[in-house]
GROMACS .gro file of N, CA and C in nm:
model
  489
    1MET      N    1  -3.983   5.065  -2.695
    1MET     CA    2  -4.004   5.092  -2.836
    1MET      C    3  -4.054   5.235  -2.851
    2ALA      N    4  -4.015   5.300  -2.959
    2ALA     CA    5  -4.056   5.436  -2.987
    2ALA      C    6  -4.207   5.442  -3.014
    3GLN      N    7  -4.263   5.560  -2.995
    3GLN     CA    8  -4.406   5.582  -3.020
    3GLN      C    9  -4.436   5.558  -3.167
    4LEU      N   10  -4.540   5.479  -3.194
    4LEU     CA   11  -4.581   5.452  -3.332
    4LEU      C   12  -4.667   5.567  -3.384
    5PRO      N   13  -4.663   5.591  -3.515
    5PRO     CA   14  -4.750   5.695  -3.573
    5PRO      C   15  -4.897   5.662  -3.552
    6ASP      N   16  -4.981   5.763  -3.557
    6ASP     CA   17  -5.124   5.747  -3.539
    6ASP      C   18  -5.178   5.645  -3.638
    7GLY      N   19  -5.263   5.555  -3.590
    7GLY     CA   20  -5.323   5.452  -3.673
    7GLY      C   21  -5.249   5.319  -3.668
    8PHE      N   22  -5.124   5.318  -3.622
    8PHE     CA   23  -5.047   5.194  -3.606
    8PHE      C   24  -5.065   5.145  -3.463
    9LEU      N   25  -5.116   5.022  -3.448
    9LEU     CA   26  -5.131   4.965  -3.315
    9LEU      C   27  -5.007   4.888  -3.274
   10ASP      N   28  -4.944   4.821  -3.371
   10ASP     CA   29  -4.822   4.744  -3.346
   10ASP      C   30  -4.744   4.727  -3.475
   11VAL      N   31  -4.613   4.712  -3.462
   11VAL     CA   32  -4.526   4.671  -3.572
   11VAL      C   33  -4.430   4.568  -3.515
   12PHE      N   34  -4.427   4.449  -3.576
   12PHE     CA   35  -4.340   4.340  -3.531
   12PHE      C   36  -4.232   4.314  -3.635
   13GLY      N   37  -4.111   4.296  -3.588
   13GLY     CA   38  -4.002   4.253  -3.675
   13GLY      C   39  -4.004   4.102  -3.686
   14VAL      N   40  -4.019   4.050  -3.807
   14VAL     CA   41  -4.029   3.904  -3.829
   14VAL      C   42  -3.903   3.834  -3.779
   15SER      N   43  -3.787   3.899  -3.790
   15SER     CA   44  -3.662   3.834  -3.747
   15SER      C   45  -3.661   3.801  -3.598
   16ALA      N   46  -3.739   3.874  -3.519
   16ALA     CA   47  -3.741   3.851  -3.374
   16ALA      C   48  -3.847   3.750  -3.331
   17LEU      N   49  -3.934   3.709  -3.425
   17LEU     CA   50  -4.040   3.614  -3.391
   17LEU      C   51  -3.991   3.470  -3.406
   18PRO      N   52  -4.044   3.377  -3.329
   18PRO     CA   53  -4.002   3.237  -3.340
   18PRO      C   54  -4.047   3.175  -3.472
   19SER      N   55  -3.982   3.063  -3.507
   19SER     CA   56  -4.011   2.990  -3.631
   19SER      C   57  -4.007   2.841  -3.603
   20THR      N   58  -4.086   2.763  -3.679
   20THR     CA   59  -4.077   2.617  -3.669
   20THR      C   60  -4.011   2.557  -3.792
   21HIS      N   61  -3.981   2.640  -3.892
   21HIS     CA   62  -3.922   2.588  -4.016
   21HIS      C   63  -3.770   2.575  -3.996
   22PRO      N   64  -3.714   2.454  -4.015
   22PRO     CA   65  -3.571   2.436  -3.993
   22PRO      C   66  -3.484   2.513  -4.091
   23GLY      N   67  -3.540   2.556  -4.203
   23GLY     CA   68  -3.462   2.630  -4.302
   23GLY      C   69  -3.467   2.781  -4.285
   24ALA      N   70  -3.540   2.830  -4.185
   24ALA     CA   71  -3.553   2.975  -4.164
   24ALA      C   72  -3.423   3.032  -4.108
   25PHE      N   73  -3.384   3.148  -4.161
   25PHE     CA   74  -3.264   3.215  -4.112
   25PHE      C   75  -3.282   3.366  -4.123
   26VAL      N   76  -3.207   3.440  -4.042
   26VAL     CA   77  -3.215   3.586  -4.042
   26VAL      C   78  -3.127   3.639  -4.156
   27GLU      N   79  -3.186   3.730  -4.234
   27GLU     CA   80  -3.114   3.791  -4.346
   27GLU      C   81  -3.168   3.932  -4.369
   28ARG      N   82  -3.078   4.027  -4.387
   28ARG     CA   83  -3.113   4.167  -4.418
   28ARG      C   84  -3.223   4.221  -4.327
   29GLY      N   85  -3.216   4.190  -4.201
   29GLY     CA   86  -3.311   4.242  -4.104
   29GLY      C   87  -3.444   4.170  -4.099
   30GLY      N   88  -3.462   4.069  -4.184
   30GLY     CA   89  -3.585   3.991  -4.185
   30GLY      C   90  -3.556   3.845  -4.162
   31LYS      N   91  -3.652   3.760  -4.195
   31LYS     CA   92  -3.634   3.615  -4.183
   31LYS      C   93  -3.663   3.555  -4.320
   32ALA      N   94  -3.575   3.464  -4.363
   32ALA     CA   95  -3.582   3.408  -4.497
   32ALA      C   96  -3.586   3.256  -4.496
   33ILE      N   97  -3.631   3.201  -4.609
   33ILE     CA   98  -3.624   3.057  -4.636
   33ILE      C   99  -3.586   3.044  -4.783
   34ARG      N  100  -3.488   2.958  -4.810
   34ARG     CA  101  -3.453   2.928  -4.949
   34ARG      C  102  -3.551   2.823  -5.003
   35THR      N  103  -3.564   2.815  -5.134
   35THR     CA  104  -3.660   2.725  -5.197
   35THR      C  105  -3.646   2.583  -5.144
   36THR      N  106  -3.756   2.528  -5.099
   36THR     CA  107  -3.764   2.392  -5.047
   36THR      C  108  -3.909   2.347  -5.055
   37SER      N  109  -3.930   2.218  -5.045
   37SER     CA  110  -4.069   2.168  -5.038
   37SER      C  111  -4.112   2.148  -4.893
   38GLN      N  112  -4.019   2.165  -4.799
   38GLN     CA  113  -4.052   2.148  -4.658
   38GLN      C  114  -4.137   2.265  -4.609
   39GLN      N  115  -4.244   2.233  -4.538
   39GLN     CA  116  -4.336   2.335  -4.490
   39GLN      C  117  -4.314   2.364  -4.342
   40GLY      N  118  -4.359   2.480  -4.297
   40GLY     CA  119  -4.351   2.516  -4.156
   40GLY      C  120  -4.370   2.666  -4.139
   41PHE      N  121  -4.379   2.709  -4.015
   41PHE     CA  122  -4.398   2.851  -3.987
   41PHE      C  123  -4.268   2.928  -4.002
   42LEU      N  124  -4.269   3.026  -4.093
   42LEU     CA  125  -4.159   3.120  -4.103
   42LEU      C  126  -4.157   3.205  -3.977
   43CYS      N  127  -4.276   3.240  -3.928
   43CYS     CA  128  -4.285   3.309  -3.800
   43CYS      C  129  -4.424   3.290  -3.742
   44PHE      N  130  -4.430   3.307  -3.611
   44PHE     CA  131  -4.557   3.304  -3.538
   44PHE      C  132  -4.538   3.385  -3.412
   45GLY      N  133  -4.648   3.423  -3.353
   45GLY     CA  134  -4.638   3.485  -3.222
   45GLY      C  135  -4.672   3.632  -3.217
   46GLN      N  136  -4.623   3.683  -3.125
   46GLN     CA  137  -4.623   3.803  -3.048
   46GLN      C  138  -4.723   3.789  -2.935
   47TYR      N  139  -4.833   3.717  -2.955
   47TYR     CA  140  -4.926   3.687  -2.846
   47TYR      C  141  -4.962   3.814  -2.769
   48LYS      N  142  -5.033   3.902  -2.835
   48LYS     CA  143  -5.069   4.031  -2.776
   48LYS      C  144  -5.218   4.036  -2.740
   49LYS      N  145  -5.245   4.092  -2.624
   49LYS     CA  146  -5.383   4.115  -2.578
   49LYS      C  147  -5.409   4.265  -2.580
   50GLY      N  148  -5.536   4.300  -2.570
   50GLY     CA  149  -5.571   4.440  -2.553
   50GLY      C  150  -5.606   4.516  -2.679
   51TYR      N  151  -5.612   4.449  -2.793
   51TYR     CA  152  -5.653   4.520  -2.915
   51TYR      C  153  -5.800   4.558  -2.902
   52PRO      N  154  -5.838   4.674  -2.955
   52PRO     CA  155  -5.979   4.712  -2.949
   52PRO      C  156  -6.066   4.618  -3.032
   53ILE      N  157  -6.188   4.597  -2.988
   53ILE     CA  158  -6.281   4.509  -3.060
   53ILE      C  159  -6.346   4.593  -3.170
   54MET      N  160  -6.276   4.602  -3.282
   54MET     CA  161  -6.320   4.681  -3.397
   54MET      C  162  -6.246   4.630  -3.520
   55PRO      N  163  -6.291   4.665  -3.638
   55PRO     CA  164  -6.220   4.620  -3.758
   55PRO      C  165  -6.078   4.675  -3.763
   56LEU      N  166  -5.982   4.585  -3.769
   56LEU     CA  167  -5.840   4.620  -3.781
   56LEU      C  168  -5.787   4.556  -3.909
   57GLN      N  169  -5.663   4.588  -3.941
   57GLN     CA  170  -5.600   4.529  -4.059
   57GLN      C  171  -5.459   4.487  -4.021
   58VAL      N  172  -5.417   4.371  -4.070
   58VAL     CA  173  -5.279   4.327  -4.055
   58VAL      C  174  -5.213   4.337  -4.192
   59VAL      N  175  -5.088   4.386  -4.193
   59VAL     CA  176  -5.013   4.405  -4.317
   59VAL      C  177  -4.879   4.333  -4.302
   60PHE      N  178  -4.850   4.245  -4.399
   60PHE     CA  179  -4.726   4.169  -4.401
   60PHE      C  180  -4.638   4.223  -4.513
   61SER      N  181  -4.509   4.245  -4.486
   61SER     CA  182  -4.412   4.291  -4.585
   61SER      C  183  -4.320   4.174  -4.621
   62ILE      N  184  -4.328   4.127  -4.748
   62ILE     CA  185  -4.258   4.004  -4.789
   62ILE      C  186  -4.201   4.019  -4.930
   63GLN      N  187  -4.086   3.955  -4.954
   63GLN     CA  188  -4.025   3.948  -5.087
   63GLN      C  189  -4.022   3.804  -5.136
   64ILE      N  190  -4.020   3.787  -5.268
   64ILE     CA  191  -4.005   3.656  -5.331
   64ILE      C  192  -3.898   3.666  -5.439
   65ASP      N  193  -3.830   3.555  -5.466
   65ASP     CA  194  -3.723   3.556  -5.565
   65ASP      C  195  -3.774   3.556  -5.710
   66ASN      N  196  -3.889   3.493  -5.734
   66ASN     CA  197  -3.940   3.479  -5.870
   66ASN      C  198  -4.093   3.481  -5.863
   67ASN      N  199  -4.155   3.577  -5.930
   67ASN     CA  200  -4.301   3.589  -5.922
   67ASN      C  201  -4.371   3.544  -6.052
   68THR      N  202  -4.298   3.481  -6.144
   68THR     CA  203  -4.359   3.443  -6.272
   68THR      C  204  -4.348   3.295  -6.307
   69LYS      N  205  -4.271   3.218  -6.233
   69LYS     CA  206  -4.244   3.078  -6.267
   69LYS      C  207  -4.372   2.995  -6.282
   70ASP      N  208  -4.463   3.005  -6.188
   70ASP     CA  209  -4.589   2.931  -6.186
   70ASP      C  210  -4.682   3.004  -6.090
   71ASP      N  211  -4.790   2.945  -6.053
   71ASP     CA  212  -4.880   3.009  -5.957
   71ASP      C  213  -4.896   2.922  -5.833
   72ALA      N  214  -4.786   2.865  -5.789
   72ALA     CA  215  -4.787   2.777  -5.672
   72ALA      C  216  -4.823   2.853  -5.545
   73ASN      N  217  -4.886   2.783  -5.450
   73ASN     CA  218  -4.911   2.839  -5.317
   73ASN      C  219  -4.777   2.856  -5.246
   74ILE      N  220  -4.756   2.974  -5.188
   74ILE     CA  221  -4.630   3.004  -5.120
   74ILE      C  222  -4.651   3.016  -4.969
   75PHE      N  223  -4.755   3.088  -4.927
   75PHE     CA  224  -4.781   3.115  -4.786
   75PHE      C  225  -4.928   3.102  -4.751
   76ILE      N  226  -4.952   3.076  -4.624
   76ILE     CA  227  -5.080   3.106  -4.562
   76ILE      C  228  -5.048   3.210  -4.455
   77LEU      N  229  -5.106   3.327  -4.468
   77LEU     CA  230  -5.091   3.432  -4.368
   77LEU      C  231  -5.216   3.427  -4.281
   78ASP      N  232  -5.199   3.435  -4.150
   78ASP     CA  233  -5.320   3.434  -4.067
   78ASP      C  234  -5.304   3.511  -3.938
   79VAL      N  235  -5.420   3.539  -3.878
   79VAL     CA  236  -5.432   3.596  -3.745
   79VAL      C  237  -5.510   3.495  -3.665
   80CYS      N  238  -5.456   3.461  -3.549
   80CYS     CA  239  -5.515   3.354  -3.469
   80CYS      C  240  -5.528   3.402  -3.324
   81ASP      N  241  -5.638   3.361  -3.258
   81ASP     CA  242  -5.650   3.379  -3.114
   81ASP      C  243  -5.583   3.256  -3.053
   82HIS      N  244  -5.464   3.274  -3.000
   82HIS     CA  245  -5.382   3.162  -2.953
   82HIS      C  246  -5.451   3.079  -2.845
   83HIS      N  247  -5.522   3.145  -2.752
   83HIS     CA  248  -5.584   3.070  -2.642
   83HIS      C  249  -5.697   2.980  -2.689
   84SER      N  250  -5.778   3.027  -2.782
   84SER     CA  251  -5.888   2.943  -2.832
   84SER      C  252  -5.845   2.862  -2.954
   85ASP      N  253  -5.724   2.887  -3.004
   85ASP     CA  254  -5.672   2.822  -3.125
   85ASP      C  255  -5.770   2.840  -3.241
   86ARG      N  256  -5.825   2.961  -3.250
   86ARG     CA  257  -5.922   2.994  -3.354
   86ARG      C  258  -5.862   3.094  -3.452
   87VAL      N  259  -5.864   3.061  -3.580
   87VAL     CA  260  -5.817   3.154  -3.682
   87VAL      C  261  -5.923   3.262  -3.701
   88ILE      N  262  -5.882   3.387  -3.689
   88ILE     CA  263  -5.972   3.502  -3.699
   88ILE      C  264  -5.979   3.551  -3.844
   89GLY      N  265  -5.869   3.538  -3.917
   89GLY     CA  266  -5.864   3.578  -4.057
   89GLY      C  267  -5.742   3.518  -4.123
   90ASN      N  268  -5.751   3.490  -4.254
   90ASN     CA  269  -5.635   3.434  -4.323
   90ASN      C  270  -5.641   3.463  -4.471
   91SER      N  271  -5.527   3.440  -4.536
   91SER     CA  272  -5.516   3.461  -4.680
   91SER      C  273  -5.409   3.367  -4.735
   92VAL      N  274  -5.443   3.295  -4.843
   92VAL     CA  275  -5.344   3.210  -4.912
   92VAL      C  276  -5.277   3.296  -5.018
   93ILE      N  277  -5.145   3.298  -5.019
   93ILE     CA  278  -5.068   3.380  -5.113
   93ILE      C  279  -4.997   3.289  -5.212
   94THR      N  280  -5.019   3.315  -5.340
   94THR     CA  281  -4.952   3.239  -5.446
   94THR      C  282  -4.838   3.322  -5.504
   95ARG      N  283  -4.755   3.257  -5.581
   95ARG     CA  284  -4.640   3.326  -5.641
   95ARG      C  285  -4.683   3.450  -5.720
   96LYS      N  286  -4.791   3.437  -5.798
   96LYS     CA  287  -4.833   3.548  -5.883
   96LYS      C  288  -4.903   3.659  -5.807
   97ASP      N  289  -4.930   3.639  -5.678
   97ASP     CA  290  -4.983   3.747  -5.596
   97ASP      C  291  -4.877   3.854  -5.568
   98PHE      N  292  -4.750   3.820  -5.586
   98PHE     CA  293  -4.641   3.916  -5.568
   98PHE      C  294  -4.632   4.002  -5.693
   99GLU      N  295  -4.646   4.133  -5.677
   99GLU     CA  296  -4.641   4.224  -5.792
   99GLU      C  297  -4.504   4.227  -5.857
  100LYS      N  298  -4.398   4.216  -5.776
  100LYS     CA  299  -4.261   4.223  -5.827
  100LYS      C  300  -4.176   4.120  -5.754
  101ALA      N  301  -4.070   4.077  -5.820
  101ALA     CA  302  -3.972   3.987  -5.757
  101ALA      C  303  -3.865   4.072  -5.690
  102ASN      N  304  -3.812   4.021  -5.580
  102ASN     CA  305  -3.700   4.083  -5.507
  102ASN      C  306  -3.727   4.226  -5.463
  103GLU      N  307  -3.853   4.258  -5.439
  103GLU     CA  308  -3.892   4.387  -5.381
  103GLU      C  309  -4.000   4.361  -5.277
  104TRP      N  310  -4.010   4.451  -5.179
  104TRP     CA  311  -4.109   4.433  -5.074
  104TRP      C  312  -4.249   4.447  -5.132
  105CYS      N  313  -4.331   4.346  -5.108
  105CYS     CA  314  -4.471   4.347  -5.148
  105CYS      C  315  -4.555   4.340  -5.021
  106LEU      N  316  -4.670   4.406  -5.025
  106LEU     CA  317  -4.758   4.409  -4.908
  106LEU      C  318  -4.876   4.315  -4.928
  107PHE      N  319  -4.908   4.243  -4.822
  107PHE     CA  320  -5.025   4.155  -4.819
  107PHE      C  321  -5.103   4.191  -4.695
  108ARG      N  322  -5.234   4.204  -4.710
  108ARG     CA  323  -5.314   4.253  -4.599
  108ARG      C  324  -5.450   4.185  -4.597
  109PHE      N  325  -5.507   4.182  -4.482
  109PHE     CA  326  -5.648   4.144  -4.469
  109PHE      C  327  -5.702   4.201  -4.339
  110ASN      N  328  -5.833   4.214  -4.336
  110ASN     CA  329  -5.901   4.270  -4.220
  110ASN      C  330  -5.938   4.161  -4.121
  111PHE      N  331  -5.943   4.199  -3.994
  111PHE     CA  332  -5.986   4.108  -3.889
  111PHE      C  333  -6.042   4.191  -3.774
  112THR      N  334  -6.123   4.129  -3.692
  112THR     CA  335  -6.174   4.193  -3.571
  112THR      C  336  -6.143   4.101  -3.454
  113PRO      N  337  -6.065   4.148  -3.357
  113PRO     CA  338  -6.038   4.064  -3.239
  113PRO      C  339  -6.168   4.025  -3.170
  114PRO      N  340  -6.181   3.900  -3.125
  114PRO     CA  341  -6.305   3.856  -3.061
  114PRO      C  342  -6.328   3.918  -2.923
  115SER      N  343  -6.221   3.960  -2.856
  115SER     CA  344  -6.232   4.027  -2.726
  115SER      C  345  -6.099   4.093  -2.696
  116GLN      N  346  -6.097   4.180  -2.595
  116GLN     CA  347  -5.970   4.242  -2.557
  116GLN      C  348  -5.878   4.142  -2.487
  117GLU      N  349  -5.935   4.032  -2.441
  117GLU     CA  350  -5.855   3.927  -2.377
  117GLU      C  351  -5.800   3.825  -2.478
  118ALA      N  352  -5.842   3.835  -2.603
  118ALA     CA  353  -5.791   3.742  -2.705
  118ALA      C  354  -5.640   3.759  -2.716
  119ASN      N  355  -5.569   3.650  -2.718
  119ASN     CA  356  -5.423   3.650  -2.726
  119ASN      C  357  -5.385   3.638  -2.874
  120MET      N  358  -5.370   3.751  -2.940
  120MET     CA  359  -5.356   3.755  -3.085
  120MET      C  360  -5.216   3.713  -3.131
  121GLU      N  361  -5.217   3.629  -3.232
  121GLU     CA  362  -5.094   3.575  -3.290
  121GLU      C  363  -5.100   3.602  -3.441
  122PHE      N  364  -4.987   3.644  -3.498
  122PHE     CA  365  -4.976   3.677  -3.640
  122PHE      C  366  -4.874   3.582  -3.701
  123ARG      N  367  -4.919   3.502  -3.802
  123ARG     CA  368  -4.835   3.392  -3.849
  123ARG      C  369  -4.815   3.396  -4.000
  124ILE      N  370  -4.697   3.348  -4.041
  124ILE     CA  371  -4.665   3.326  -4.182
  124ILE      C  372  -4.627   3.178  -4.194
  125TYR      N  373  -4.713   3.100  -4.261
  125TYR     CA  374  -4.688   2.958  -4.281
  125TYR      C  375  -4.634   2.938  -4.423
  126TYR      N  376  -4.511   2.891  -4.432
  126TYR     CA  377  -4.444   2.869  -4.560
  126TYR      C  378  -4.486   2.733  -4.616
  127MET      N  379  -4.539   2.735  -4.739
  127MET     CA  380  -4.587   2.612  -4.804
  127MET      C  381  -4.485   2.555  -4.903
  128GLY      N  382  -4.374   2.625  -4.924
  128GLY     CA  383  -4.271   2.576  -5.015
  128GLY      C  384  -4.271   2.649  -5.147
  129ASN      N  385  -4.181   2.606  -5.234
  129ASN     CA  386  -4.180   2.647  -5.374
  129ASN      C  387  -4.107   2.776  -5.409
  130ALA      N  388  -4.051   2.851  -5.314
  130ALA     CA  389  -3.986   2.977  -5.349
  130ALA      C  390  -3.889   3.020  -5.239
  131SER      N  391  -3.792   3.101  -5.278
  131SER     CA  392  -3.707   3.168  -5.180
  131SER      C  393  -3.778   3.297  -5.141
  132VAL      N  394  -3.790   3.319  -5.011
  132VAL     CA  395  -3.868   3.431  -4.960
  132VAL      C  396  -3.796   3.502  -4.846
  133LEU      N  397  -3.838   3.625  -4.822
  133LEU     CA  398  -3.785   3.705  -4.712
  133LEU      C  399  -3.900   3.790  -4.660
  134ALA      N  400  -3.925   3.785  -4.528
  134ALA     CA  401  -4.029   3.867  -4.465
  134ALA      C  402  -3.963   3.955  -4.361
  135ASP      N  403  -4.007   4.083  -4.354
  135ASP     CA  404  -3.942   4.168  -4.255
  135ASP      C  405  -4.033   4.228  -4.149
  136LYS      N  406  -4.156   4.269  -4.184
  136LYS     CA  407  -4.240   4.334  -4.083
  136LYS      C  408  -4.384   4.288  -4.093
  137ILE      N  409  -4.451   4.294  -3.979
  137ILE     CA  410  -4.595   4.273  -3.970
  137ILE      C  411  -4.649   4.393  -3.893
  138ALA      N  412  -4.745   4.463  -3.954
  138ALA     CA  413  -4.805   4.580  -3.889
  138ALA      C  414  -4.953   4.554  -3.862
  139VAL      N  415  -4.999   4.600  -3.747
  139VAL     CA  416  -5.141   4.596  -3.713
  139VAL      C  417  -5.186   4.742  -3.711
  140ILE      N  418  -5.287   4.772  -3.794
  140ILE     CA  419  -5.329   4.911  -3.809
  140ILE      C  420  -5.480   4.926  -3.795
  141ASP      N  421  -5.520   5.049  -3.770
  141ASP     CA  422  -5.660   5.087  -3.776
  141ASP      C  423  -5.681   5.143  -3.917
  142PRO      N  424  -5.747   5.068  -4.006
  142PRO     CA  425  -5.758   5.113  -4.145
  142PRO      C  426  -5.843   5.240  -4.161
  143ALA      N  427  -5.917   5.280  -4.056
  143ALA     CA  428  -5.992   5.406  -4.063
  143ALA      C  429  -5.899   5.526  -4.043
  144LYS      N  430  -5.779   5.502  -3.988
  144LYS     CA  431  -5.686   5.612  -3.959
  144LYS      C  432  -5.564   5.615  -4.050
  145VAL      N  433  -5.525   5.498  -4.104
  145VAL     CA  434  -5.402   5.493  -4.186
  145VAL      C  435  -5.419   5.391  -4.296
  146SER      N  436  -5.357   5.420  -4.409
  146SER     CA  437  -5.356   5.328  -4.522
  146SER      C  438  -5.210   5.310  -4.564
  147ILE      N  439  -5.169   5.186  -4.580
  147ILE     CA  440  -5.031   5.158  -4.619
  147ILE      C  441  -5.032   5.110  -4.764
  148THR      N  442  -4.960   5.182  -4.850
  148THR     CA  443  -4.953   5.143  -4.991
  148THR      C  444  -4.813   5.097  -5.031
  149GLU      N  445  -4.713   5.127  -4.948
  149GLU     CA  446  -4.574   5.086  -4.975
  149GLU      C  447  -4.510   5.037  -4.846
  150ALA      N  448  -4.421   4.941  -4.858
  150ALA     CA  449  -4.354   4.886  -4.740
  150ALA      C  450  -4.278   4.992  -4.662
  151SER      N  451  -4.227   5.092  -4.730
  151SER     CA  452  -4.151   5.198  -4.663
  151SER      C  453  -4.238   5.279  -4.566
  152GLN      N  454  -4.370   5.268  -4.576
  152GLN     CA  455  -4.459   5.340  -4.486
  152GLN      C  456  -4.475   5.270  -4.351
  153ILE      N  457  -4.429   5.146  -4.341
  153ILE     CA  458  -4.433   5.076  -4.212
  153ILE      C  459  -4.313   5.123  -4.131
  154PRO      N  460  -4.336   5.179  -4.012
  154PRO     CA  461  -4.224   5.232  -3.934
  154PRO      C  462  -4.123   5.124  -3.897
  155ASP      N  463  -3.997   5.167  -3.886
  155ASP     CA  464  -3.894   5.077  -3.835
  155ASP      C  465  -3.920   5.057  -3.687
  156ILE      N  466  -3.885   4.938  -3.641
  156ILE     CA  467  -3.907   4.904  -3.502
  156ILE      C  468  -3.776   4.857  -3.441
  157GLU      N  469  -3.767   4.866  -3.311
  157GLU     CA  470  -3.651   4.813  -3.242
  157GLU      C  471  -3.672   4.663  -3.222
  158PRO      N  472  -3.571   4.582  -3.249
  158PRO     CA  473  -3.588   4.437  -3.234
  158PRO      C  474  -3.622   4.400  -3.090
  159VAL      N  475  -3.721   4.313  -3.075
  159VAL     CA  476  -3.760   4.258  -2.946
  159VAL      C  477  -3.767   4.107  -2.962
  160THR      N  478  -3.693   4.035  -2.882
  160THR     CA  479  -3.696   3.889  -2.891
  160THR      C  480  -3.817   3.836  -2.818
  161VAL      N  481  -3.888   3.743  -2.884
  161VAL     CA  482  -4.008   3.685  -2.827
  161VAL      C  483  -3.980   3.537  -2.801
  162SER      N  484  -4.014   3.492  -2.682
  162SER     CA  485  -3.996   3.349  -2.655
  162SER      C  486  -4.120   3.273  -2.697
  163SER      N  487  -4.102   3.149  -2.739
  163SER     CA  488  -4.216   3.070  -2.787
  163SER      C  489  -4.280   2.995  -2.679
   0.00000   0.00000   0.00000
């Protein structure tokens, strides 16, 4: 993978990450689910060790088909230490949390890895109710970089991850 800009620790392509949702499919370089009530992980993984033990931020780039219909829960975004099965940080995203329909919206939250040996996993759990598309997950040092638009997340070369 090419060198990431300063402040970016990792960028993951959602299309290359595993999924447990039977309706997930690759579309436009990301991973999508059409409206259904069936729940499951749109993506999970990367299982990375070695992050510095300091405040970091994870940024998810996601689109929704309709952001005004209701305020239903759409996703749970989280960061998990896979080995201890401990959620380090999470955020519930509702339909109205999306600023625009059919455009990339950013969702972020801060987390601190519990140790450099923590096996960090970045997950998008689909709760239903909307057609969605996710393309990138970035891990950044918020003291060095701030992301305000999805176009600021660097493109990455696809890497297939086994579950």
